[in-house]
Amino acid sequence: MKKTSRVIALAVLLLIFVLIDTAGYMIIEKAAAADALYMTIISITTVGFNEMFPLSPAGRIFTIFVILSGLGLVFSIASAVVEQGVESRVRSILGRRRMKALSNMKNHIVIAGYGRMGEIVARELTEHNLECLIIEQDPQRFAQAEERGYPVLRADATQEDVLEQCGIRRARTFISLLSSDADNVFTVLTVKEMKLDITLIARALDAQNEKKLRRIGAQHVIAPNLLSSKRIVNSVLRPNVVDLMDIVSHPRMLDLTLEEIVIHEESNLNGLSVRNSQLRERYEAMVVAIRRQGKMRFNPGPDETFIAGDIVILLGPTDRIRRAALRQKQ
């Protein structure tokens, strides 16, 4: 898009240059408009035809200016056109490679919308070694995502065929961060109608739409304005709690993180109590909560028993916690 605009701008500049030079010949040499225009064209193109009228010393100096400036503009336009053609060809090749890469992706995260929030989400997930695929319609944002090395599709995320191209049936999570709540609602509905076993996360720009998004199938809905307001209030009322949550949310601030593990039938934790699991002894992990059948149990006692299907939330040193989580996935 920028390359096309540059070519158009240079072409307009060349047209203005021709008009100014034509007027210059008319003023300096008192030439007719047609003769002055013809003289300008043969000077710029350097075709070597005879002069249309005798040139005065001032006219010859002016002609030198016309030739040098005109050639510079013509070469700039030619260069921009060639560059655009080469770039278009390269994009076509990369596009085919991208589609091939998309067809091989699985267990990835699809992010619809690469605005400010989409950029941060993609970066953070990538830092956690998760593979992200971006859907973005805006050409400028599409180019930004492409420059940062993400697999990206320039398309409308509300269309089912686009979601199919993104390997939505092989993805683990779909995140809708489109620029309007209406688009987010429509996209979540589209994914839900495909009857996929996938985690759905959506943004609600208007907090009033949070319930609507949950009602149509989004498991997690983020309302940035509401969350920001609550954080400000908590920073006033409970500043130390906010500091603790920052530490837990950003492991780089302190070697401490929250992690969730799923208890499977074959899990070595299945049937063990919190005390007998030795999570604290082996991994320095604190069991913060257990989610069972949709209900959260905070600070479970030492005699609480883990059963298959439980989601256990642990707090502890980053490396050890992740090692514990990895062991449960094996």
XYZ file of C-alpha atoms in Angstrom:
330
model
C 0.000 0.000 0.000
C 2.803 2.408 0.894
C 4.678 1.490 -2.297
C 1.597 2.215 -4.435
C 1.121 5.581 -2.723
C 4.766 6.412 -3.400
C 4.392 5.649 -7.133
C 1.246 7.791 -7.331
C 2.937 10.650 -5.459
C 5.960 10.547 -7.796
C 3.703 10.452 -10.876
C 1.784 13.503 -9.634
C 5.091 15.250 -8.918
C 6.274 14.492 -12.474
C 3.062 15.941 -13.918
C 3.495 19.121 -11.863
C 7.151 19.254 -12.950
C 6.131 19.026 -16.649
C 3.582 21.819 -16.233
C 6.095 24.073 -14.458
C 8.782 23.414 -17.100
C 6.301 24.083 -19.898
C 5.417 27.391 -18.274
C 9.159 28.089 -17.904
C 9.769 27.757 -21.652
C 6.732 29.902 -22.381
C 8.090 32.656 -20.114
C 11.809 32.443 -20.970
C 11.566 31.767 -24.728
C 8.092 33.206 -25.405
C 7.183 29.823 -26.929
C 3.681 28.598 -27.723
C 2.156 26.205 -25.181
C 2.308 23.162 -27.499
C 5.935 23.863 -28.470
C 6.918 24.429 -24.841
C 5.271 21.161 -23.772
C 6.952 19.259 -26.617
C 10.328 20.748 -25.693
C 9.821 19.733 -22.069
C 8.971 16.128 -23.004
C 11.930 15.613 -25.365
C 14.240 17.182 -22.774
C 13.062 14.905 -19.971
C 13.151 11.757 -22.132
C 16.448 12.801 -23.843
C 15.266 11.370 -27.192
C 17.531 13.793 -29.051
C 15.055 15.447 -31.449
C 15.817 18.928 -32.776
C 14.881 21.936 -30.702
C 11.463 23.395 -31.492
C 12.796 26.945 -31.206
C 16.199 28.590 -30.795
C 17.329 28.631 -27.173
C 18.765 31.667 -25.474
C 21.565 31.260 -22.864
C 18.911 31.380 -20.140
C 16.866 28.796 -22.044
C 19.848 26.439 -22.308
C 20.517 26.677 -18.567
C 16.836 26.035 -17.930
C 16.972 23.000 -20.274
C 19.898 21.544 -18.308
C 17.778 21.857 -15.161
C 14.830 20.194 -16.944
C 16.946 17.253 -18.173
C 18.669 16.536 -14.848
C 15.580 16.977 -12.684
C 13.308 15.158 -15.110
C 15.622 12.170 -15.426
C 15.836 11.934 -11.650
C 12.054 11.837 -11.359
C 11.646 9.302 -14.181
C 14.251 6.982 -12.664
C 12.600 7.322 -9.236
C 9.235 6.304 -10.692
C 10.766 3.387 -12.608
C 12.589 2.235 -9.485
C 9.400 2.415 -7.389
C 7.413 0.465 -10.000
C 10.071 -2.271 -10.252
C 10.367 -2.430 -6.458
C 6.608 -2.786 -6.133
C 6.563 -5.558 -8.731
C 9.377 -7.462 -7.027
C 7.738 -7.020 -3.628
C 4.427 -8.256 -5.018
C 6.153 -11.341 -6.404
C 7.959 -11.997 -3.131
C 4.705 -11.582 -1.187
C 3.042 -14.072 -3.524
C 5.779 -16.643 -2.873
C 5.699 -15.978 0.867
C 1.910 -16.209 0.777
C 2.066 -19.725 -0.678
C 4.641 -20.724 1.926
C 2.469 -19.173 4.634
C -0.562 -21.183 3.556
C 1.532 -24.349 3.603
C 2.764 -23.472 7.109
C -0.820 -22.814 8.246
C -1.902 -26.244 7.071
C 0.776 -27.836 9.277
C -0.018 -25.912 12.470
C -1.739 -27.660 15.366
C -2.385 -26.988 19.039
C -1.788 -23.321 18.263
C -3.542 -20.133 19.366
C -5.549 -18.114 16.849
C -5.705 -14.373 17.550
C -8.282 -12.379 15.593
C -7.133 -8.751 15.520
C -3.599 -7.381 15.756
C -4.219 -4.019 17.404
C -2.394 -2.810 20.502
C -3.829 -5.554 22.687
C -3.360 -8.234 20.040
C 0.291 -7.278 19.662
C 0.930 -7.569 23.419
C -0.995 -10.854 23.722
C 0.896 -12.420 20.806
C 4.257 -11.285 22.193
C 3.554 -12.596 25.700
C 2.278 -15.953 24.458
C 5.276 -16.340 22.154
C 7.590 -15.674 25.102
C 5.903 -18.654 26.788
C 6.807 -20.810 23.754
C 3.235 -20.924 22.456
C 2.621 -20.732 18.723
C 0.287 -17.929 17.623
C -1.486 -17.337 14.336
C -2.852 -13.873 13.542
C -5.914 -12.908 11.495
C -5.860 -9.233 10.518
C -7.734 -7.359 7.800
C -6.014 -3.976 8.076
C -3.033 -3.888 5.645
C -0.813 -1.856 7.960
C -1.386 -4.097 10.980
C -1.049 -7.163 8.767
C 2.381 -5.912 7.651
C 3.401 -5.274 11.280
C 2.465 -8.817 12.306
C 4.284 -10.194 9.285
C 7.421 -8.175 10.086
C 7.456 -9.638 13.605
C 7.508 -13.140 12.152
C 4.017 -14.348 13.072
C 2.050 -16.631 10.757
C -0.602 -14.158 9.643
C -3.623 -14.250 7.364
C -5.051 -11.077 5.865
C -8.748 -11.839 5.978
C -12.069 -11.306 7.750
C -12.088 -13.346 10.967
C -15.902 -13.392 11.042
C -15.984 -15.725 8.018
C -16.101 -19.474 8.650
C -13.919 -20.335 5.630
C -11.205 -18.011 6.978
C -11.306 -19.799 10.327
C -10.960 -23.113 8.494
C -7.865 -21.782 6.698
C -6.365 -20.960 10.089
C -6.665 -24.568 11.197
C -9.240 -23.653 13.827
C -10.161 -27.342 14.216
C -6.578 -28.099 15.263
C -6.156 -25.019 17.485
C -6.242 -25.060 21.281
C -7.531 -21.502 21.847
C -9.287 -18.768 19.884
C -8.925 -15.152 21.047
C -11.191 -12.507 19.516
C -9.726 -9.000 19.828
C -11.521 -7.297 16.949
C -12.185 -3.574 16.933
C -15.904 -3.770 17.740
C -18.006 -5.823 20.141
C -20.375 -6.685 17.288
C -17.518 -8.321 15.357
C -16.346 -10.154 18.472
C -19.869 -11.459 19.109
C -20.258 -12.582 15.494
C -16.847 -14.294 15.480
C -17.490 -16.142 18.749
C -20.875 -17.260 17.392
C -19.234 -18.528 14.206
C -16.658 -20.551 16.146
C -19.329 -21.872 18.517
C -21.535 -23.023 15.625
C -18.608 -25.071 14.308
C -18.960 -27.201 17.492
C -15.249 -27.222 18.261
C -13.530 -28.361 21.438
C -11.642 -25.103 21.844
C -11.182 -22.431 24.499
C -12.911 -19.185 23.485
C -11.628 -15.853 24.802
C -13.092 -12.506 23.745
C -12.705 -8.817 24.506
C -15.685 -6.639 25.417
C -14.989 -2.964 24.783
C -18.297 -2.167 26.476
C -18.588 -3.941 29.844
C -22.339 -4.339 29.220
C -21.562 -6.800 26.416
C -19.599 -9.119 28.709
C -22.690 -11.170 29.611
C -23.707 -11.439 25.946
C -20.334 -12.867 24.980
C -20.462 -15.365 27.835
C -24.023 -16.335 26.924
C -23.097 -17.209 23.344
C -20.162 -19.379 24.385
C -17.042 -17.393 25.313
C -15.506 -19.054 28.378
C -13.444 -15.994 29.239
C -14.404 -12.380 28.513
C -12.035 -9.483 29.122
C -13.449 -5.973 29.575
C -10.306 -3.761 29.563
C -12.000 -0.604 30.840
C -13.653 -2.440 33.731
C -10.439 -4.278 34.640
C -8.405 -1.067 34.528
C -10.917 0.709 36.760
C -10.887 -2.128 39.301
C -7.096 -2.153 39.300
C -6.969 1.575 40.033
C -9.440 1.157 42.906
C -7.466 -1.803 44.303
C -4.236 0.186 44.005
C -5.823 2.729 46.351
C -7.477 0.272 48.758
C -5.076 -2.706 48.650
C -1.749 -1.585 47.150
C 0.225 -4.523 48.556
C -2.218 -7.036 47.094
C -1.809 -5.373 43.694
C 1.980 -5.550 44.060
C 1.739 -9.262 44.853
C -0.438 -9.905 41.795
C 2.065 -8.001 39.640
C 4.868 -10.210 40.923
C 2.856 -13.360 40.208
C 1.748 -12.113 36.779
C 5.264 -11.064 35.735
C 7.725 -13.831 36.672
C 10.658 -11.628 35.648
C 9.969 -9.362 38.624
C 10.535 -12.295 40.994
C 11.074 -16.008 40.427
C 7.459 -16.780 41.270
C 4.535 -17.837 39.116
C 1.006 -19.230 39.120
C 0.405 -22.358 37.059
C -2.513 -24.712 36.538
C -2.275 -28.465 36.043
C -5.011 -30.890 35.046
C -5.340 -34.146 36.961
C -5.857 -37.022 34.504
C -6.801 -40.624 35.273
C -3.155 -41.659 34.794
C -1.786 -38.728 36.794
C 0.503 -39.617 39.689
C -1.495 -37.110 41.777
C -4.853 -38.779 41.134
C -6.187 -40.098 44.439
C -3.503 -38.434 46.565
C -4.212 -35.851 49.237
C -2.568 -32.429 49.199
C -0.322 -33.585 52.061
C 0.744 -36.848 50.386
C 1.298 -35.255 46.965
C 4.594 -33.780 48.241
C 4.156 -30.816 45.903
C 5.621 -28.506 48.528
C 8.587 -30.784 49.285
C 9.455 -31.577 45.648
C 8.591 -28.330 43.896
C 8.185 -25.751 46.695
C 4.643 -25.401 45.354
C 1.684 -24.074 47.300
C -1.765 -25.365 46.308
C -3.752 -22.142 45.967
C -7.016 -23.609 44.696
C -8.701 -26.607 43.106
C -11.329 -26.188 40.403
C -13.749 -29.103 40.456
C -16.883 -29.336 38.319
C -16.748 -25.618 37.611
C -16.469 -24.565 41.254
C -13.303 -23.065 42.731
C -12.096 -24.266 46.144
C -9.526 -21.874 47.572
C -6.793 -22.873 50.015
C -7.709 -26.585 50.187
C -6.774 -28.372 53.397
C -3.975 -30.958 53.620
C -6.482 -33.827 53.570
C -8.204 -32.645 50.369
C -7.850 -35.405 47.750
C -7.100 -34.794 44.078
C -9.417 -36.592 41.646
C -9.386 -36.939 37.868
C -10.758 -33.829 36.190
C -9.507 -31.438 38.871
C -7.653 -28.325 37.784
C -5.060 -27.517 40.430
C -3.643 -23.991 40.701
C -0.115 -23.851 42.104
C 2.068 -20.975 43.272
C 5.831 -21.314 43.513
C 9.247 -20.849 41.853
C 8.829 -20.576 38.080
C 11.146 -23.395 36.973
C 9.920 -25.885 39.561
C 6.260 -25.108 38.985
C 6.641 -25.570 35.245
C 8.500 -28.824 35.833
C 5.588 -30.051 37.947
C 3.110 -29.008 35.242
C 5.180 -30.688 32.527
C 5.274 -33.943 34.487
C 1.469 -34.016 34.673
C 1.185 -33.522 30.902
C 3.405 -36.500 30.132
